[in-house]
Amino acid sequence: MSECVARTVRRYLADIGDTPCTEGLHALVLREVETPLLREVLAFHDGNQSRAASALGINRATLRKKLAAHGLL
């Protein structure tokens, strides 16, 4: 998984060149990775938020907060 992220970041940096990332690269990568991660783990657990939260190593309230922040609720 880390190699996939590394390739994607390298490609992104090559594409933007010296253009600054207004939201910051760290925030961009976290947003781009976290949304599909949450979506896929929740789908894998058939929408069961308690099981998804457990698989992610976070509590259910934190999962709900993240789902809401990413527009997944």
mmCIF file of N, CA and C in Angstrom:
data_model
loop_
_atom_site.group_PDB
_atom_site.id
_atom_site.type_symbol
_atom_site.label_atom_id
_atom_site.label_comp_id
_atom_site.label_asym_id
_atom_site.label_seq_id
_atom_site.Cartn_x
_atom_site.Cartn_y
_atom_site.Cartn_z
ATOM 1 N N MET A 1 0.821 -1.177 0.000
ATOM 2 C CA MET A 1 0.000 0.000 0.000
ATOM 3 C C MET A 1 0.880 1.262 0.000
ATOM 4 N N SER A 2 1.982 1.233 0.760
ATOM 5 C CA SER A 2 2.834 2.418 0.822
ATOM 6 C C SER A 2 3.466 2.721 -0.531
ATOM 7 N N GLU A 3 3.793 1.692 -1.300
ATOM 8 C CA GLU A 3 4.365 1.927 -2.629
ATOM 9 C C GLU A 3 3.340 2.563 -3.560
ATOM 10 N N CYS A 4 2.107 2.166 -3.441
ATOM 11 C CA CYS A 4 1.033 2.763 -4.246
ATOM 12 C C CYS A 4 0.892 4.245 -3.911
ATOM 13 N N VAL A 5 0.913 4.572 -2.626
ATOM 14 C CA VAL A 5 0.823 5.973 -2.203
ATOM 15 C C VAL A 5 2.041 6.743 -2.707
ATOM 16 N N ALA A 6 3.231 6.150 -2.577
ATOM 17 C CA ALA A 6 4.455 6.818 -3.021
ATOM 18 C C ALA A 6 4.403 7.128 -4.519
ATOM 19 N N ARG A 7 3.958 6.168 -5.322
ATOM 20 C CA ARG A 7 3.853 6.396 -6.776
ATOM 21 C C ARG A 7 2.865 7.519 -7.080
ATOM 22 N N THR A 8 1.748 7.505 -6.386
ATOM 23 C CA THR A 8 0.717 8.515 -6.623
ATOM 24 C C THR A 8 1.205 9.901 -6.230
ATOM 25 N N VAL A 9 1.880 9.997 -5.094
ATOM 26 C CA VAL A 9 2.411 11.298 -4.660
ATOM 27 C C VAL A 9 3.472 11.790 -5.637
ATOM 28 N N ARG A 10 4.361 10.912 -6.072
ATOM 29 C CA ARG A 10 5.377 11.309 -7.056
ATOM 30 C C ARG A 10 4.730 11.826 -8.340
ATOM 31 N N ARG A 11 3.710 11.111 -8.807
ATOM 32 C CA ARG A 11 3.011 11.520 -10.031
ATOM 33 C C ARG A 11 2.322 12.873 -9.834
ATOM 34 N N TYR A 12 1.683 13.042 -8.681
ATOM 35 C CA TYR A 12 1.007 14.313 -8.381
ATOM 36 C C TYR A 12 2.009 15.459 -8.370
ATOM 37 N N LEU A 13 3.146 15.259 -7.688
ATOM 38 C CA LEU A 13 4.161 16.308 -7.613
ATOM 39 C C LEU A 13 4.722 16.631 -8.994
ATOM 40 N N ALA A 14 4.912 15.618 -9.813
ATOM 41 C CA ALA A 14 5.398 15.853 -11.174
ATOM 42 C C ALA A 14 4.368 16.636 -11.984
ATOM 43 N N ASP A 15 3.094 16.339 -11.761
ATOM 44 C CA ASP A 15 2.025 17.027 -12.495
ATOM 45 C C ASP A 15 1.903 18.493 -12.103
ATOM 46 N N ILE A 16 2.034 18.797 -10.812
ATOM 47 C CA ILE A 16 1.828 20.190 -10.390
ATOM 48 C C ILE A 16 3.098 21.026 -10.486
ATOM 49 N N GLY A 17 4.259 20.370 -10.548
ATOM 50 C CA GLY A 17 5.514 21.114 -10.650
ATOM 51 C C GLY A 17 5.703 22.032 -9.458
ATOM 52 N N ASP A 18 5.942 23.308 -9.725
ATOM 53 C CA ASP A 18 6.172 24.286 -8.664
ATOM 54 C C ASP A 18 4.891 24.954 -8.179
ATOM 55 N N THR A 19 3.756 24.561 -8.714
ATOM 56 C CA THR A 19 2.484 25.139 -8.289
ATOM 57 C C THR A 19 2.213 24.733 -6.846
ATOM 58 N N PRO A 20 1.975 25.710 -5.964
ATOM 59 C CA PRO A 20 1.735 25.352 -4.558
ATOM 60 C C PRO A 20 0.378 24.664 -4.376
ATOM 61 N N CYS A 21 0.345 23.721 -3.470
ATOM 62 C CA CYS A 21 -0.896 23.046 -3.095
ATOM 63 C C CYS A 21 -1.532 23.896 -2.005
ATOM 64 N N THR A 22 -2.618 24.578 -2.324
ATOM 65 C CA THR A 22 -3.187 25.570 -1.406
ATOM 66 C C THR A 22 -3.619 25.000 -0.061
ATOM 67 N N GLU A 23 -4.148 23.786 -0.036
ATOM 68 C CA GLU A 23 -4.585 23.212 1.230
ATOM 69 C C GLU A 23 -3.464 22.479 1.956
ATOM 70 N N GLY A 24 -2.327 22.352 1.320
ATOM 71 C CA GLY A 24 -1.209 21.614 1.903
ATOM 72 C C GLY A 24 -1.252 20.169 1.455
ATOM 73 N N LEU A 25 -0.119 19.660 1.079
ATOM 74 C CA LEU A 25 -0.036 18.298 0.548
ATOM 75 C C LEU A 25 -0.469 17.259 1.577
ATOM 76 N N HIS A 26 -0.084 17.452 2.824
ATOM 77 C CA HIS A 26 -0.448 16.502 3.875
ATOM 78 C C HIS A 26 -1.968 16.401 4.005
ATOM 79 N N ALA A 27 -2.644 17.531 4.094
ATOM 80 C CA ALA A 27 -4.106 17.540 4.214
ATOM 81 C C ALA A 27 -4.755 16.920 2.975
ATOM 82 N N LEU A 28 -4.213 17.232 1.809
ATOM 83 C CA LEU A 28 -4.751 16.683 0.561
ATOM 84 C C LEU A 28 -4.653 15.160 0.534
ATOM 85 N N VAL A 29 -3.483 14.637 0.877
ATOM 86 C CA VAL A 29 -3.288 13.183 0.856
ATOM 87 C C VAL A 29 -4.205 12.506 1.879
ATOM 88 N N LEU A 30 -4.281 13.067 3.081
ATOM 89 C CA LEU A 30 -5.157 12.465 4.095
ATOM 90 C C LEU A 30 -6.610 12.442 3.632
ATOM 91 N N ARG A 31 -7.064 13.547 3.054
ATOM 92 C CA ARG A 31 -8.454 13.599 2.579
ATOM 93 C C ARG A 31 -8.683 12.594 1.459
ATOM 94 N N GLU A 32 -7.757 12.535 0.522
ATOM 95 C CA GLU A 32 -7.911 11.644 -0.621
ATOM 96 C C GLU A 32 -7.840 10.165 -0.233
ATOM 97 N N VAL A 33 -7.094 9.846 0.806
ATOM 98 C CA VAL A 33 -6.959 8.454 1.239
ATOM 99 C C VAL A 33 -8.059 8.075 2.227
ATOM 100 N N GLU A 34 -8.392 8.993 3.127
ATOM 101 C CA GLU A 34 -9.348 8.657 4.184
ATOM 102 C C GLU A 34 -10.756 8.404 3.649
ATOM 103 N N THR A 35 -11.202 9.174 2.689
ATOM 104 C CA THR A 35 -12.563 9.006 2.175
ATOM 105 C C THR A 35 -12.795 7.603 1.608
ATOM 106 N N PRO A 36 -11.981 7.128 0.669
ATOM 107 C CA PRO A 36 -12.222 5.768 0.170
ATOM 108 C C PRO A 36 -11.965 4.700 1.230
ATOM 109 N N LEU A 37 -11.034 4.947 2.148
ATOM 110 C CA LEU A 37 -10.790 3.991 3.229
ATOM 111 C C LEU A 37 -12.050 3.811 4.062
ATOM 112 N N LEU A 38 -12.651 4.909 4.476
ATOM 113 C CA LEU A 38 -13.871 4.836 5.274
ATOM 114 C C LEU A 38 -14.999 4.162 4.490
ATOM 115 N N ARG A 39 -15.156 4.560 3.235
ATOM 116 C CA ARG A 39 -16.229 4.007 2.397
ATOM 117 C C ARG A 39 -16.076 2.495 2.230
ATOM 118 N N GLU A 40 -14.872 2.044 1.941
ATOM 119 C CA GLU A 40 -14.647 0.622 1.677
ATOM 120 C C GLU A 40 -14.745 -0.229 2.940
ATOM 121 N N VAL A 41 -14.206 0.258 4.053
ATOM 122 C CA VAL A 41 -14.294 -0.513 5.301
ATOM 123 C C VAL A 41 -15.743 -0.610 5.747
ATOM 124 N N LEU A 42 -16.486 0.473 5.632
ATOM 125 C CA LEU A 42 -17.903 0.443 6.006
ATOM 126 C C LEU A 42 -18.673 -0.513 5.092
ATOM 127 N N ALA A 43 -18.408 -0.484 3.802
ATOM 128 C CA ALA A 43 -19.083 -1.397 2.872
ATOM 129 C C ALA A 43 -18.719 -2.848 3.171
ATOM 130 N N PHE A 44 -17.445 -3.106 3.474
ATOM 131 C CA PHE A 44 -16.998 -4.458 3.791
ATOM 132 C C PHE A 44 -17.757 -5.021 4.988
ATOM 133 N N HIS A 45 -18.082 -4.134 5.921
ATOM 134 C CA HIS A 45 -18.807 -4.556 7.126
ATOM 135 C C HIS A 45 -20.311 -4.304 6.997
ATOM 136 N N ASP A 46 -20.784 -4.258 5.749
ATOM 137 C CA ASP A 46 -22.215 -4.124 5.448
ATOM 138 C C ASP A 46 -22.880 -2.958 6.165
ATOM 139 N N GLY A 47 -22.153 -1.844 6.275
ATOM 140 C CA GLY A 47 -22.712 -0.647 6.884
ATOM 141 C C GLY A 47 -22.718 -0.646 8.405
ATOM 142 N N ASN A 48 -22.209 -1.714 9.012
ATOM 143 C CA ASN A 48 -22.179 -1.789 10.475
ATOM 144 C C ASN A 48 -21.052 -0.894 10.991
ATOM 145 N N GLN A 49 -21.440 0.240 11.568
ATOM 146 C CA GLN A 49 -20.455 1.223 11.994
ATOM 147 C C GLN A 49 -19.606 0.737 13.167
ATOM 148 N N SER A 50 -20.169 -0.039 14.048
ATOM 149 C CA SER A 50 -19.398 -0.545 15.190
ATOM 150 C C SER A 50 -18.278 -1.467 14.719
ATOM 151 N N ARG A 51 -18.602 -2.373 13.798
ATOM 152 C CA ARG A 51 -17.577 -3.283 13.278
ATOM 153 C C ARG A 51 -16.545 -2.539 12.437
ATOM 154 N N ALA A 52 -17.007 -1.580 11.652
ATOM 155 C CA ALA A 52 -16.080 -0.784 10.836
ATOM 156 C C ALA A 52 -15.134 0.018 11.729
ATOM 157 N N ALA A 53 -15.672 0.628 12.757
ATOM 158 C CA ALA A 53 -14.840 1.396 13.689
ATOM 159 C C ALA A 53 -13.809 0.493 14.349
ATOM 160 N N SER A 54 -14.228 -0.679 14.745
ATOM 161 C CA SER A 54 -13.309 -1.623 15.373
ATOM 162 C C SER A 54 -12.193 -2.014 14.410
ATOM 163 N N ALA A 55 -12.532 -2.276 13.155
ATOM 164 C CA ALA A 55 -11.535 -2.640 12.153
ATOM 165 C C ALA A 55 -10.545 -1.503 11.916
ATOM 166 N N LEU A 56 -11.025 -0.274 12.014
ATOM 167 C CA LEU A 56 -10.173 0.891 11.797
ATOM 168 C C LEU A 56 -9.367 1.265 13.038
ATOM 169 N N GLY A 57 -9.734 0.688 14.183
ATOM 170 C CA GLY A 57 -9.030 1.002 15.424
ATOM 171 C C GLY A 57 -9.439 2.330 16.028
ATOM 172 N N ILE A 58 -10.670 2.762 15.732
ATOM 173 C CA ILE A 58 -11.206 4.003 16.298
ATOM 174 C C ILE A 58 -12.558 3.699 16.923
ATOM 175 N N ASN A 59 -13.060 4.611 17.757
ATOM 176 C CA ASN A 59 -14.372 4.346 18.335
ATOM 177 C C ASN A 59 -15.467 4.798 17.368
ATOM 178 N N ARG A 60 -16.678 4.343 17.645
ATOM 179 C CA ARG A 60 -17.797 4.586 16.732
ATOM 180 C C ARG A 60 -18.098 6.079 16.592
ATOM 181 N N ALA A 61 -17.968 6.832 17.675
ATOM 182 C CA ALA A 61 -18.233 8.276 17.614
ATOM 183 C C ALA A 61 -17.235 8.965 16.681
ATOM 184 N N THR A 62 -15.989 8.564 16.754
ATOM 185 C CA THR A 62 -14.970 9.127 15.863
ATOM 186 C C THR A 62 -15.266 8.758 14.418
ATOM 187 N N LEU A 63 -15.685 7.511 14.196
ATOM 188 C CA LEU A 63 -16.045 7.087 12.845
ATOM 189 C C LEU A 63 -17.191 7.937 12.319
ATOM 190 N N ARG A 64 -18.216 8.145 13.117
ATOM 191 C CA ARG A 64 -19.374 8.945 12.680
ATOM 192 C C ARG A 64 -18.949 10.372 12.349
ATOM 193 N N LYS A 65 -18.059 10.924 13.163
ATOM 194 C CA LYS A 65 -17.561 12.286 12.916
ATOM 195 C C LYS A 65 -16.821 12.336 11.579
ATOM 196 N N LYS A 66 -15.986 11.331 11.323
ATOM 197 C CA LYS A 66 -15.238 11.286 10.068
ATOM 198 C C LYS A 66 -16.174 11.058 8.883
ATOM 199 N N LEU A 67 -17.146 10.183 9.034
ATOM 200 C CA LEU A 67 -18.106 9.945 7.954
ATOM 201 C C LEU A 67 -18.855 11.221 7.606
ATOM 202 N N ALA A 68 -19.262 11.955 8.627
ATOM 203 C CA ALA A 68 -19.975 13.218 8.394
ATOM 204 C C ALA A 68 -19.061 14.234 7.704
ATOM 205 N N ALA A 69 -17.817 14.333 8.167
ATOM 206 C CA ALA A 69 -16.873 15.284 7.591
ATOM 207 C C ALA A 69 -16.597 14.989 6.116
ATOM 208 N N HIS A 70 -16.665 13.722 5.737
ATOM 209 C CA HIS A 70 -16.391 13.327 4.351
ATOM 210 C C HIS A 70 -17.669 13.165 3.530
ATOM 211 N N GLY A 71 -18.794 13.545 4.116
ATOM 212 C CA GLY A 71 -20.068 13.465 3.395
ATOM 213 C C GLY A 71 -20.518 12.045 3.133
ATOM 214 N N LEU A 72 -20.182 11.126 4.030
ATOM 215 C CA LEU A 72 -20.515 9.714 3.829
ATOM 216 C C LEU A 72 -21.668 9.238 4.708
ATOM 217 N N LEU A 73 -22.298 10.136 5.421
ATOM 218 C CA LEU A 73 -23.456 9.749 6.242
ATOM 219 C C LEU A 73 -24.742 9.977 5.500
#
